[in-house]
Short mmCIF file of C-alpha atoms and ligand atoms in Angstrom, two decimals:
data_model
loop_
_atom_site.label_atom_id
_atom_site.label_comp_id
_atom_site.label_asym_id
_atom_site.label_seq_id
_atom_site.Cartn_x
_atom_site.Cartn_y
_atom_site.Cartn_z
CA MET W 1 -31.35 -24.66 36.18
CA SER W 2 -30.25 -27.37 33.79
CA LYS W 3 -26.64 -28.35 33.45
CA THR W 4 -24.64 -27.75 30.27
CA PRO W 5 -22.76 -30.82 29.02
CA ILE W 6 -19.10 -30.12 28.29
CA THR W 7 -16.15 -32.28 27.24
CA VAL W 8 -12.96 -32.05 29.27
CA ALA W 9 -9.45 -33.34 28.48
CA LYS W 10 -6.74 -33.19 31.13
CA GLY W 11 -3.87 -33.33 28.63
CA ASP W 12 -0.19 -33.82 29.38
CA GLY W 13 2.59 -32.33 31.50
CA ILE W 14 1.07 -29.77 33.87
CA GLY W 15 -2.31 -30.35 32.16
CA PRO W 16 -3.84 -32.62 34.85
CA GLU W 17 -2.68 -30.28 37.66
CA ILE W 18 -4.11 -27.12 36.16
CA MET W 19 -7.27 -28.87 34.96
CA ASP W 20 -7.99 -30.27 38.44
CA ALA W 21 -7.46 -26.78 39.84
CA THR W 22 -9.82 -25.27 37.26
CA LEU W 23 -12.51 -27.90 37.81
CA GLN W 24 -12.36 -27.30 41.58
CA VAL W 25 -12.94 -23.59 41.05
CA LEU W 26 -15.78 -24.24 38.58
CA GLU W 27 -17.48 -26.56 41.05
CA ALA W 28 -17.03 -24.24 44.04
CA ALA W 29 -18.41 -21.34 42.00
CA GLY W 30 -21.56 -23.30 41.21
CA ALA W 31 -21.00 -23.71 37.47
CA ARG W 32 -23.87 -25.79 36.06
CA LEU W 33 -21.86 -28.34 34.12
CA ASP W 34 -22.24 -31.96 33.16
CA ILE W 35 -18.65 -33.08 32.54
CA GLU W 36 -17.58 -35.83 30.12
CA GLU W 37 -13.87 -36.63 30.17
CA ILE W 38 -11.94 -37.81 27.11
CA GLN W 39 -8.33 -38.95 26.65
CA ILE W 40 -6.14 -37.07 24.19
CA GLY W 41 -2.46 -36.39 23.71
CA GLU W 42 0.77 -38.19 24.42
CA SER W 43 -0.61 -41.48 25.72
CA VAL W 44 -2.98 -41.73 22.76
CA TYR W 45 -0.22 -40.90 20.27
CA LYS W 46 2.03 -43.48 21.88
CA SER W 47 -0.64 -46.18 21.82
CA GLY W 48 -0.46 -45.94 18.02
CA THR W 49 -3.08 -43.33 17.09
CA PRO W 50 -1.16 -40.79 14.95
CA THR W 51 -3.81 -38.09 15.42
CA GLY W 52 -3.56 -38.16 19.24
CA ILE W 53 -7.32 -38.55 19.66
CA GLU W 54 -9.45 -41.72 19.76
CA PRO W 55 -12.43 -41.95 17.38
CA SER W 56 -14.74 -42.32 20.43
CA ALA W 57 -13.61 -38.94 21.78
CA TRP W 58 -15.17 -37.24 18.75
CA ASP W 59 -18.57 -38.62 19.80
CA SER W 60 -18.40 -36.71 23.06
CA LEU W 61 -17.21 -33.52 21.34
CA LYS W 62 -19.96 -33.71 18.75
CA ARG W 63 -22.52 -34.23 21.49
CA THR W 64 -21.45 -31.44 23.85
CA LYS W 65 -19.99 -28.98 21.29
CA VAL W 66 -18.03 -27.38 24.15
CA PHE W 67 -14.45 -28.44 24.85
CA LEU W 68 -12.36 -27.38 27.85
CA LYS W 69 -8.87 -28.58 26.99
CA ALA W 70 -5.63 -28.68 28.95
CA PRO W 71 -2.36 -28.39 26.98
CA ILE W 72 -0.97 -31.50 25.38
CA THR W 73 2.50 -32.59 24.35
CA THR W 74 2.93 -33.18 20.61
CA PRO W 75 5.63 -35.86 20.28
CA GLN W 76 8.65 -34.78 18.24
CA GLY W 77 9.36 -36.41 14.92
CA GLY W 78 7.47 -37.10 11.74
CA GLY W 79 4.15 -38.86 11.45
CA PHE W 80 2.43 -37.13 14.38
CA LYS W 81 -0.02 -34.47 13.23
CA SER W 82 -0.66 -31.58 15.62
CA LEU W 83 -3.78 -32.45 17.61
CA ASN W 84 -4.59 -28.78 18.04
CA VAL W 85 -4.70 -28.23 14.29
CA THR W 86 -6.72 -31.44 13.80
CA VAL W 87 -9.33 -30.43 16.38
CA ARG W 88 -9.63 -26.87 15.06
CA LYS W 89 -10.15 -28.02 11.51
CA THR W 90 -12.42 -30.97 12.26
CA LEU W 91 -14.74 -28.89 14.43
CA GLY W 92 -14.57 -25.85 12.13
CA LEU W 93 -13.12 -23.59 14.85
CA PHE W 94 -12.33 -20.76 12.48
CA ALA W 95 -11.60 -18.04 15.03
CA ASN W 96 -8.91 -18.09 17.69
CA VAL W 97 -9.49 -15.32 20.21
CA ARG W 98 -6.63 -14.32 22.51
CA PRO W 99 -7.18 -11.50 24.97
CA CYS W 100 -3.84 -9.92 25.95
CA VAL W 101 -4.22 -7.95 29.16
CA SER W 102 -1.63 -6.63 31.57
CA TYR W 103 -2.18 -6.81 35.33
CA HIS W 104 -0.22 -3.81 36.53
CA PRO W 105 0.87 -3.23 39.26
CA TYR W 106 0.66 -6.87 40.36
CA VAL W 107 2.50 -8.39 37.42
CA GLU W 108 5.67 -6.73 36.08
CA THR W 109 5.13 -5.24 32.60
CA ASN W 110 6.27 -2.25 30.55
CA PHE W 111 2.70 -1.67 29.41
CA PRO W 112 0.41 -1.13 32.41
CA ASN W 113 -2.65 -0.20 30.30
CA MET W 114 -2.43 -2.94 27.73
CA ASP W 115 -5.78 -4.54 26.89
CA LEU W 116 -6.09 -5.87 23.37
CA VAL W 117 -7.61 -8.91 21.69
CA ILE W 118 -6.11 -10.84 18.81
CA VAL W 119 -8.60 -12.54 16.51
CA ARG W 120 -6.66 -15.05 14.45
CA GLU W 121 -8.02 -16.93 11.45
CA ASN W 122 -7.64 -20.53 12.48
CA GLU W 123 -8.15 -22.83 9.48
CA GLU W 124 -6.52 -21.47 6.33
CA ASP W 125 -3.29 -19.87 5.18
CA LEU W 126 -0.06 -21.87 5.37
CA TYR W 127 -1.57 -23.98 8.17
CA ALA W 128 -3.43 -26.01 5.58
CA GLY W 129 -0.06 -27.81 5.71
CA ILE W 130 -0.12 -28.75 2.01
CA GLU W 131 3.52 -29.25 1.14
CA HIS W 132 5.43 -30.88 -1.70
CA ARG W 133 9.05 -31.32 -2.58
CA GLN W 134 9.00 -30.88 -6.34
CA THR W 135 12.66 -30.95 -7.24
CA GLN W 136 15.76 -31.91 -5.36
CA ASP W 137 16.31 -28.28 -4.37
CA VAL W 138 12.82 -26.86 -3.93
CA VAL W 139 9.98 -27.46 -1.48
CA GLN W 140 6.61 -25.76 -1.80
CA SER W 141 4.16 -24.88 0.98
CA LEU W 142 0.76 -23.74 -0.29
CA LYS W 143 -0.84 -20.65 1.17
CA LEU W 144 -4.60 -20.80 0.69
CA ILE W 145 -6.82 -17.83 1.51
CA SER W 146 -10.51 -18.07 0.70
CA ARG W 147 -13.10 -15.39 0.27
CA PRO W 148 -15.63 -17.08 2.65
CA GLY W 149 -12.87 -17.77 5.21
CA SER W 150 -11.80 -14.13 5.14
CA GLU W 151 -15.38 -12.89 5.32
CA ARG W 152 -16.17 -15.07 8.32
CA ILE W 153 -13.15 -14.07 10.39
CA CYS W 154 -13.46 -10.35 9.59
CA ARG W 155 -17.15 -10.39 10.44
CA PHE W 156 -16.41 -12.31 13.61
CA ALA W 157 -13.90 -9.62 14.64
CA PHE W 158 -16.45 -6.84 14.14
CA GLU W 159 -19.24 -8.75 15.90
CA TYR W 160 -16.86 -9.59 18.75
CA ALA W 161 -15.90 -5.91 19.04
CA ARG W 162 -19.55 -4.86 19.21
CA ALA W 163 -20.54 -7.55 21.70
CA ASN W 164 -17.63 -6.72 23.98
CA GLY W 165 -17.81 -2.94 23.90
CA ARG W 166 -14.60 -2.54 21.92
CA LYS W 167 -14.12 0.52 19.74
CA LYS W 168 -11.64 -0.33 17.01
CA VAL W 169 -10.71 -3.25 14.76
CA THR W 170 -7.29 -3.26 13.08
CA CYS W 171 -6.58 -5.60 10.18
CA MET W 172 -3.02 -6.75 9.49
CA ALA W 173 -1.68 -8.52 6.41
CA LYS W 174 1.11 -8.31 3.83
CA ASP W 175 -0.84 -7.23 0.77
CA ASN W 176 2.03 -5.18 -0.63
CA ILE W 177 3.78 -8.49 -1.42
CA MET W 178 1.00 -11.10 -1.56
CA LYS W 179 -1.27 -8.88 -3.59
CA MET W 180 -3.75 -11.62 -4.32
CA ALA W 181 -3.94 -13.70 -1.13
CA ASP W 182 -3.43 -10.95 1.45
CA GLY W 183 -5.08 -8.51 -0.93
CA LEU W 184 -8.24 -10.62 -0.76
CA PHE W 185 -8.08 -10.67 3.04
CA ARG W 186 -7.71 -6.89 3.22
CA LYS W 187 -10.34 -6.20 0.57
CA THR W 188 -12.79 -8.44 2.43
CA PHE W 189 -12.02 -6.62 5.70
CA ASP W 190 -12.75 -3.27 4.02
CA GLU W 191 -15.96 -4.56 2.50
CA ILE W 192 -17.33 -6.18 5.68
CA GLY W 193 -16.16 -3.17 7.70
CA LYS W 194 -18.64 -0.95 5.84
CA GLU W 195 -21.42 -2.77 7.68
CA TYR W 196 -19.94 -1.66 11.03
CA PRO W 197 -19.71 2.14 10.82
CA ASP W 198 -19.88 2.34 14.63
CA ILE W 199 -16.47 0.63 14.89
CA GLU W 200 -13.26 2.48 14.07
CA GLN W 201 -11.16 0.58 11.51
CA ASP W 202 -7.60 0.65 10.28
CA PHE W 203 -4.98 -1.44 8.55
CA TYR W 204 -1.27 -2.13 9.07
CA ILE W 205 1.16 -4.16 7.04
CA ILE W 206 1.94 -7.03 9.39
CA ASP W 207 5.64 -6.33 9.95
CA ILE W 208 5.29 -2.73 11.06
CA GLY W 209 2.01 -3.66 12.79
CA THR W 210 3.79 -6.27 14.92
CA ALA W 211 6.52 -3.76 15.74
CA ARG W 212 3.88 -1.22 16.84
CA VAL W 213 2.17 -3.82 19.04
CA ALA W 214 5.51 -4.58 20.68
CA ASP W 215 6.21 -0.87 21.18
CA SER W 216 2.78 0.74 21.79
CA PRO W 217 0.20 -1.95 22.51
CA ASP W 218 -2.13 0.63 24.06
CA ASP W 219 -2.87 1.93 20.55
CA PHE W 220 -4.69 -1.31 19.67
CA ASP W 221 -8.05 -2.73 20.60
CA VAL W 222 -9.07 -5.72 18.41
CA ILE W 223 -6.63 -7.04 15.81
CA VAL W 224 -7.81 -9.41 13.07
CA THR W 225 -5.28 -11.24 10.94
CA GLU W 226 -4.41 -14.40 9.04
CA ASN W 227 -3.36 -17.67 10.66
CA LEU W 228 0.44 -17.44 10.60
CA TYR W 229 0.61 -13.72 11.39
CA GLY W 230 -1.90 -14.25 14.20
CA ASP W 231 0.14 -17.06 15.67
CA ILE W 232 3.24 -14.87 15.84
CA ILE W 233 1.67 -11.58 16.89
CA SER W 234 -0.40 -13.19 19.64
CA ASP W 235 2.72 -14.66 21.24
CA VAL W 236 4.40 -11.25 21.04
CA ALA W 237 1.36 -9.58 22.58
CA VAL W 238 0.85 -12.12 25.38
CA GLU W 239 4.53 -12.10 26.26
CA ILE W 240 4.68 -8.32 26.76
CA THR W 241 1.72 -8.39 29.14
CA GLY W 242 4.38 -9.89 31.39
CA SER W 243 2.95 -13.36 31.72
CA VAL W 244 2.46 -16.15 29.20
CA GLY W 245 1.09 -18.26 32.08
CA LEU W 246 -1.89 -15.89 32.51
CA GLY W 247 -3.39 -16.08 29.05
CA GLY W 248 -6.63 -17.89 28.27
CA SER W 249 -7.88 -18.36 24.74
CA CYS W 250 -10.88 -19.68 22.87
CA ASN W 251 -11.37 -21.27 19.47
CA ILE W 252 -14.80 -20.58 18.09
CA GLY W 253 -16.75 -21.99 15.16
CA THR W 254 -20.34 -21.90 14.05
CA ASP W 255 -21.29 -24.91 16.20
CA PHE W 256 -18.34 -25.62 18.48
CA GLY W 257 -16.13 -23.87 21.01
CA MET W 258 -12.79 -24.97 22.45
CA PHE W 259 -11.34 -23.22 25.49
CA GLU W 260 -7.77 -23.48 26.72
CA ALA W 261 -4.69 -21.77 28.12
CA VAL W 262 -2.32 -20.03 25.70
CA HIS W 263 0.73 -21.88 27.06
CA GLY W 264 1.83 -25.47 26.48
CA SER W 265 2.25 -28.51 28.71
CA ALA W 266 5.40 -27.17 30.44
CA PRO W 267 7.07 -30.58 30.92
CA ASP W 268 9.93 -28.87 32.79
CA ILE W 269 7.69 -28.18 35.80
CA ALA W 270 5.16 -31.02 35.45
CA GLY W 271 4.30 -32.92 38.63
CA LYS W 272 5.95 -30.33 40.90
CA GLY W 273 2.73 -28.66 42.00
CA ILE W 274 4.00 -25.20 41.07
CA ALA W 275 2.21 -24.51 37.75
CA ASN W 276 0.10 -21.39 37.46
CA PRO W 277 -3.47 -22.52 36.68
CA SER W 278 -4.59 -19.00 35.70
CA GLY W 279 -4.45 -19.46 31.92
CA LEU W 280 -6.86 -22.39 31.97
CA MET W 281 -9.06 -20.76 34.63
CA LEU W 282 -9.42 -17.71 32.38
CA GLY W 283 -10.08 -20.08 29.46
CA SER W 284 -12.93 -21.52 31.54
CA VAL W 285 -14.27 -18.00 32.14
CA LEU W 286 -14.44 -17.55 28.35
CA MET W 287 -16.25 -20.89 28.19
CA LEU W 288 -18.82 -19.88 30.81
CA ASN W 289 -19.56 -16.72 28.85
CA HIS W 290 -19.91 -18.79 25.69
CA ILE W 291 -22.51 -21.08 27.26
CA GLY W 292 -24.39 -18.24 28.88
CA GLN W 293 -23.32 -18.77 32.51
CA ASN W 294 -22.12 -15.17 32.69
CA ASP W 295 -22.87 -14.87 36.40
CA ILE W 296 -20.47 -17.70 37.24
CA ALA W 297 -17.90 -16.37 34.75
CA ALA W 298 -17.88 -12.99 36.52
CA LYS W 299 -17.75 -14.63 39.97
CA ILE W 300 -14.63 -16.63 39.06
CA HIS W 301 -12.96 -13.79 37.17
CA ASN W 302 -13.47 -11.35 40.06
CA ALA W 303 -12.21 -13.87 42.65
CA TRP W 304 -9.18 -14.44 40.45
CA PHE W 305 -8.50 -10.67 40.21
CA LYS W 306 -8.80 -10.40 43.98
CA THR W 307 -6.31 -13.24 44.50
CA LEU W 308 -3.85 -11.51 42.19
CA GLU W 309 -4.18 -8.14 43.89
CA ASP W 310 -3.91 -9.75 47.32
CA GLY W 311 -0.38 -10.66 46.21
CA ILE W 312 -0.93 -14.43 46.25
CA HIS W 313 1.22 -15.46 43.31
CA THR W 314 2.63 -18.63 41.79
CA GLY W 315 6.37 -18.82 41.13
CA ASP W 316 6.21 -17.72 37.49
CA ILE W 317 4.88 -14.25 38.41
CA TYR W 318 6.25 -13.99 41.95
CA ASP W 319 8.23 -10.80 42.49
CA GLU W 320 9.60 -9.81 45.90
CA GLY W 321 8.58 -6.21 45.41
CA LEU W 322 5.05 -6.89 44.15
CA SER W 323 3.95 -10.21 45.68
CA LYS W 324 3.00 -11.08 49.28
CA GLN W 325 2.94 -14.87 49.25
CA LYS W 326 4.51 -17.45 46.94
CA VAL W 327 2.17 -20.40 46.48
CA GLY W 328 1.87 -23.61 44.50
CA THR W 329 -1.03 -24.66 42.28
CA ASP W 330 -3.18 -26.01 45.16
CA ASP W 331 -2.83 -23.01 47.46
CA PHE W 332 -3.46 -20.59 44.60
CA THR W 333 -6.62 -22.54 43.77
CA LYS W 334 -7.75 -22.49 47.43
CA ALA W 335 -7.14 -18.74 47.52
CA VAL W 336 -9.34 -18.22 44.44
CA ILE W 337 -12.09 -20.41 45.94
CA GLU W 338 -11.98 -18.48 49.25
CA ARG W 339 -12.53 -15.26 47.31
CA LEU W 340 -15.51 -16.45 45.26
CA GLY W 341 -18.20 -13.83 45.82
CA SER W 342 -15.81 -10.98 46.58
CA LYS W 343 -14.80 -8.24 44.18
CA PRO W 344 -11.36 -6.84 43.40
CA GLU W 345 -10.58 -3.40 44.85
CA LYS W 346 -7.81 -2.17 42.56
CA PHE W 347 -8.79 -3.91 39.33
CA LYS W 348 -12.11 -2.97 37.83
CA PRO W 349 -14.58 -5.76 38.70
CA VAL W 350 -16.07 -7.48 35.65
CA ASP W 351 -19.79 -7.83 35.05
CA TYR W 352 -20.82 -9.98 32.15
CA GLY W 353 -24.52 -9.31 32.58
CA GLU W 354 -27.21 -11.95 32.87
CA GLY W 355 -27.62 -15.04 30.70
CA GLY W 356 -27.59 -14.84 26.93
CA GLY W 357 -23.88 -15.41 26.74
CA LYS W 358 -21.33 -14.01 24.37
CA GLY W 359 -21.57 -16.86 21.90
CA LEU W 360 -21.78 -14.91 18.67
CA SER W 361 -24.24 -15.89 16.01
CA LEU W 362 -22.98 -14.65 12.67
CA PRO W 363 -25.22 -13.83 9.73
CA PRO W 364 -24.88 -16.19 6.74
CA LEU W 365 -22.10 -15.63 4.23
CA LYS W 366 -22.76 -13.18 1.43
CA GLU W 367 -24.25 -14.69 -1.66
CA LYS W 368 -21.69 -15.69 -4.27
CA VAL W 369 -22.02 -13.72 -7.50
CA LYS W 370 -20.91 -15.95 -10.35
CA GLN W 371 -17.97 -14.48 -12.29
CA LYS W 372 -16.87 -15.23 -15.83
CA LYS W 373 -13.78 -17.44 -15.72
CA GLU W 374 -11.59 -17.53 -18.80
CA LEU W 375 -8.52 -19.75 -19.34
CA VAL W 376 -5.69 -17.66 -20.82
CA GLY W 377 -2.64 -19.84 -20.33
CA VAL W 378 -0.70 -22.15 -18.04
CA ASP W 379 2.42 -22.07 -15.89
CA VAL W 380 4.26 -25.37 -16.26
CA PHE W 381 6.92 -26.02 -13.64
CA LEU W 382 9.92 -28.07 -14.72
CA ASP W 383 12.68 -29.89 -12.86
CA TRP W 384 15.74 -29.05 -14.95
CA GLU W 385 19.41 -28.07 -14.70
CA GLY W 386 20.84 -25.69 -17.26
CA LYS W 387 20.76 -22.23 -18.83
CA PRO W 388 17.51 -20.28 -19.40
CA ASP W 389 18.24 -19.64 -23.08
CA ASP W 390 18.80 -23.34 -23.69
CA MET W 391 15.51 -24.18 -22.01
CA ALA W 392 13.69 -21.57 -24.12
CA GLY W 393 15.25 -23.09 -27.23
CA ILE W 394 13.87 -26.53 -26.36
CA LEU W 395 10.43 -25.22 -25.39
CA ASN W 396 10.00 -22.99 -28.41
CA GLY W 397 10.29 -26.13 -30.48
CA ALA W 398 7.71 -27.86 -28.29
CA THR W 399 4.66 -25.59 -27.94
CA ALA W 400 1.12 -26.83 -28.40
CA GLU W 401 -1.17 -25.29 -30.98
CA GLY W 402 -2.76 -22.09 -29.71
CA LEU W 403 -0.10 -21.51 -27.04
CA SER W 404 3.16 -19.59 -27.09
CA LEU W 405 5.98 -19.39 -24.55
CA LYS W 406 5.82 -15.98 -22.88
CA ILE W 407 8.39 -16.02 -20.14
CA ILE W 408 10.49 -18.34 -18.01
CA SER W 409 11.05 -17.50 -14.38
CA ASN W 410 13.02 -19.12 -11.59
CA ARG W 411 11.88 -18.64 -7.97
CA GLY W 412 9.63 -15.82 -9.15
CA VAL W 413 12.27 -13.86 -11.13
CA LYS W 414 12.14 -13.57 -14.91
CA VAL W 415 15.18 -15.27 -16.49
CA TRP W 416 14.01 -15.39 -20.13
CA PRO W 417 13.71 -13.42 -22.35
CA ASP W 418 16.33 -10.79 -21.48
CA GLY W 419 17.29 -12.33 -18.14
CA GLN W 420 20.11 -11.02 -15.98
CA PRO W 421 23.12 -13.35 -16.16
CA ASP W 422 23.67 -12.90 -12.40
CA THR W 423 20.30 -14.35 -11.32
CA PHE W 424 20.82 -17.59 -9.45
CA CYS W 425 18.79 -20.40 -10.96
CA SER W 426 17.59 -23.38 -8.94
CA ASP W 427 16.37 -26.61 -10.52
CA HIS W 428 12.74 -25.35 -10.34
CA TRP W 429 11.59 -23.47 -13.46
CA CYS W 430 8.28 -21.83 -14.24
CA CYS W 431 7.44 -21.69 -17.95
CA ARG W 432 4.47 -19.50 -18.83
CA PHE W 433 2.49 -20.40 -21.94
CA VAL W 434 -0.32 -18.09 -23.03
CA GLY W 435 -3.04 -18.28 -25.66
CA GLN W 436 -6.54 -17.18 -26.62
CA ASP W 437 -9.70 -19.22 -26.98
CA ILE W 438 -8.11 -22.26 -25.37
CA ASP W 439 -9.42 -24.98 -23.10
CA ASN W 440 -7.82 -27.72 -21.00
CA ASN W 441 -7.03 -29.73 -24.15
CA ALA W 442 -4.39 -27.16 -25.08
CA ILE W 443 -2.75 -27.74 -21.69
CA ILE W 444 -2.82 -31.50 -22.08
CA GLU W 445 -1.19 -31.10 -25.51
CA GLN W 446 1.40 -28.74 -24.06
CA LEU W 447 2.33 -31.24 -21.36
CA SER W 448 2.61 -34.02 -23.94
CA ALA W 449 4.89 -31.82 -26.05
CA ILE W 450 7.07 -31.08 -23.04
CA LYS W 451 7.33 -34.76 -22.22
CA GLU W 452 8.16 -35.58 -25.88
CA ALA W 453 10.97 -33.00 -25.71
CA GLY W 454 12.43 -35.00 -22.80
CA LEU W 455 11.68 -32.48 -20.05
CA ASP W 456 10.25 -33.30 -16.60
CA PHE W 457 7.19 -31.28 -15.53
CA VAL W 458 6.43 -31.26 -11.77
CA LYS W 459 3.25 -29.19 -11.62
CA THR W 460 0.97 -26.84 -13.50
CA ASP W 461 -1.04 -23.79 -12.50
CA ASN W 462 -3.66 -22.54 -14.92
CA LEU W 463 -3.87 -18.83 -15.70
CA TYR W 464 -7.34 -17.32 -15.50
CA ASN W 465 -9.03 -14.02 -16.06
CA PHE W 466 -12.13 -13.44 -13.94
CA ASP W 467 -14.61 -10.97 -15.43
CA GLY W 468 -11.89 -9.96 -17.87
CA GLU W 469 -9.27 -9.17 -15.22
CA ARG W 470 -5.91 -10.92 -14.79
CA ASN W 471 -5.96 -13.12 -11.67
CA TYR W 472 -2.43 -14.47 -11.52
CA SER W 473 0.81 -12.84 -10.47
CA LEU W 474 3.46 -11.53 -12.82
CA ALA W 475 7.08 -12.59 -12.31
CA GLN W 476 9.55 -9.98 -11.02
CA GLY W 477 10.65 -8.20 -14.19
CA GLU W 478 7.81 -9.55 -16.35
P1 LIG L 501 5.25 -24.09 27.29
O1 LIG L 501 4.24 -23.01 27.21
O2 LIG L 501 4.77 -25.42 27.73
O3 LIG L 501 6.41 -23.63 28.30
C1 LIG L 501 7.21 -22.46 28.08
C2 LIG L 501 7.80 -22.00 29.42
O4 LIG L 501 6.78 -21.39 30.21
C3 LIG L 501 8.35 -23.15 30.27
O5 LIG L 501 9.49 -22.71 30.97
C4 LIG L 501 7.23 -23.45 31.25
O6 LIG L 501 7.68 -23.97 32.47
C5 LIG L 501 6.60 -22.07 31.44
N1 LIG L 501 5.16 -22.19 31.70
C6 LIG L 501 4.21 -22.48 30.79
N2 LIG L 501 3.01 -22.54 31.36
C7 LIG L 501 3.20 -22.29 32.67
C8 LIG L 501 2.32 -22.22 33.78
N3 LIG L 501 1.00 -22.43 33.66
N4 LIG L 501 2.86 -21.94 34.99
C9 LIG L 501 4.18 -21.73 35.12
N5 LIG L 501 5.05 -21.77 34.10
C10 LIG L 501 4.58 -22.05 32.89
O7 LIG L 501 5.95 -24.19 25.86
P2 LIG L 501 6.99 -25.24 25.28
O8 LIG L 501 7.98 -25.63 26.34
O9 LIG L 501 7.46 -24.64 24.04
O10 LIG L 501 6.14 -26.51 24.88
C11 LIG L 501 5.98 -27.67 25.69
C12 LIG L 501 4.99 -28.62 25.03
O11 LIG L 501 3.71 -28.03 24.99
C13 LIG L 501 5.34 -29.01 23.59
O12 LIG L 501 5.12 -30.40 23.43
C14 LIG L 501 4.35 -28.23 22.76
O13 LIG L 501 4.03 -28.89 21.56
C15 LIG L 501 3.15 -28.19 23.68
N6 LIG L 501 2.23 -27.06 23.44
C16 LIG L 501 0.90 -27.34 23.52
C17 LIG L 501 -0.03 -26.35 23.37
C18 LIG L 501 -1.46 -26.70 23.52
O14 LIG L 501 -1.80 -27.84 23.78
N7 LIG L 501 -2.35 -25.77 23.31
C19 LIG L 501 0.36 -24.95 23.07
C20 LIG L 501 1.79 -24.75 23.05
C21 LIG L 501 2.69 -25.78 23.22
MG1 LIG L 502 1.69 -20.49 18.56
#
């Protein structure tokens, strides 16, 4: 059978140790791989490439489209962009899939039956990293949620559930507060969910949802959520399985897949030969399924289960009561290789079927129905120190034709008209001008008038109705 080309990066810290271990197991198991190695991470950052990846490395990734990646160390301090975020966005890896499974009774956990999967949106939300300091006191971080991004990740979650025999998909967001952004995510989940009547569906607000995962993880099956929430809840979920060192994860896009361990480069134990290679080995199992080498994936996964239940444990999970033998990275790897071909007795052996793979092919995005977009005003943000009534006085004498000042708010709270004298006001003011039958010229005139009045505007956000409905938030008290 022909070999599948893949790109491998050994990373930093314990990366080279656990990658060598994983590659040994892949080879011994007969994985049909053609490996290209690239350099990424600390050494590349330090040689003056602020992205941590050489341009030539992209050629390999674009050729193979499959990336097995060891953890890397992101240097502290400004100027270095996270390589993980760069790779995810450049390759369009919109879904981060993190299975969170407990291995009772071989690994200590309060939740012996836990077996859930977090599907985290990987490209949008606050991780767009678009930030501006607009006044001396106020910094803004933009949260962007798109309709196609939400559709893709929700559909992915349902397709993943179907392909993997899972029964329920739970969506989590904070749509009671972020009615538009998280509201869009939830609405899209509900809409796409209708196409999957065979899958049970529910919704939690993210805060209580995270609490429930920490308290009763057995109630969950697949969880789909936005980028930031997914980042947090997946760490909570992996941690309570008893073992951050055992988690593998994959990042999936339409064309590319990146497979890794959940944990980082663990510099505190690097070079000591004691790291647990399980996370990356399980990442490689996800990779084998993705490229259709399901037979090899099952062979490695079953040998790994057998090693665990034989009590051969690395230091991070070693427990006198539960373990038989404490081993380093090399001996753990040898133990897995010796067990290739055997099945676990206590754990349920896995069978990923023949060929085909679990690489999901998603249907195209829904067609966009053009909506009527109507400009109805503008929020102009000002950098200013003073009293709301004084600001209103200045602005009321400086409004453009067709616009009128409706309200002034400060950090989202209405302060004029009829503000509460106790509201704390920062130097960041939002002045809402509204009007009918206006176009962008009215806004340009409004900005000119504000400048003429001697005020400093730091940004604008236009107010739109779509199909006649308001599509901007009201201030608290508006
Ligand atoms: P970490 O996951 O590297 O380590 C946390 C703790 O868990 C440490 O005590 C470590 O010794 C232990 N640990 C982690 N993996 C282990 C394993 N396989 N076997 C045994 N013990 C293990 O997280 P930390 O310390 O916050 O980050 C270290 C570096 O890793 C940072 O530079 C961070 O940016 C980077 N990092 C990289 C990631 C990636 O490349 N995907 C993900 C997370 C962090
Ligand atoms: Mg994280």
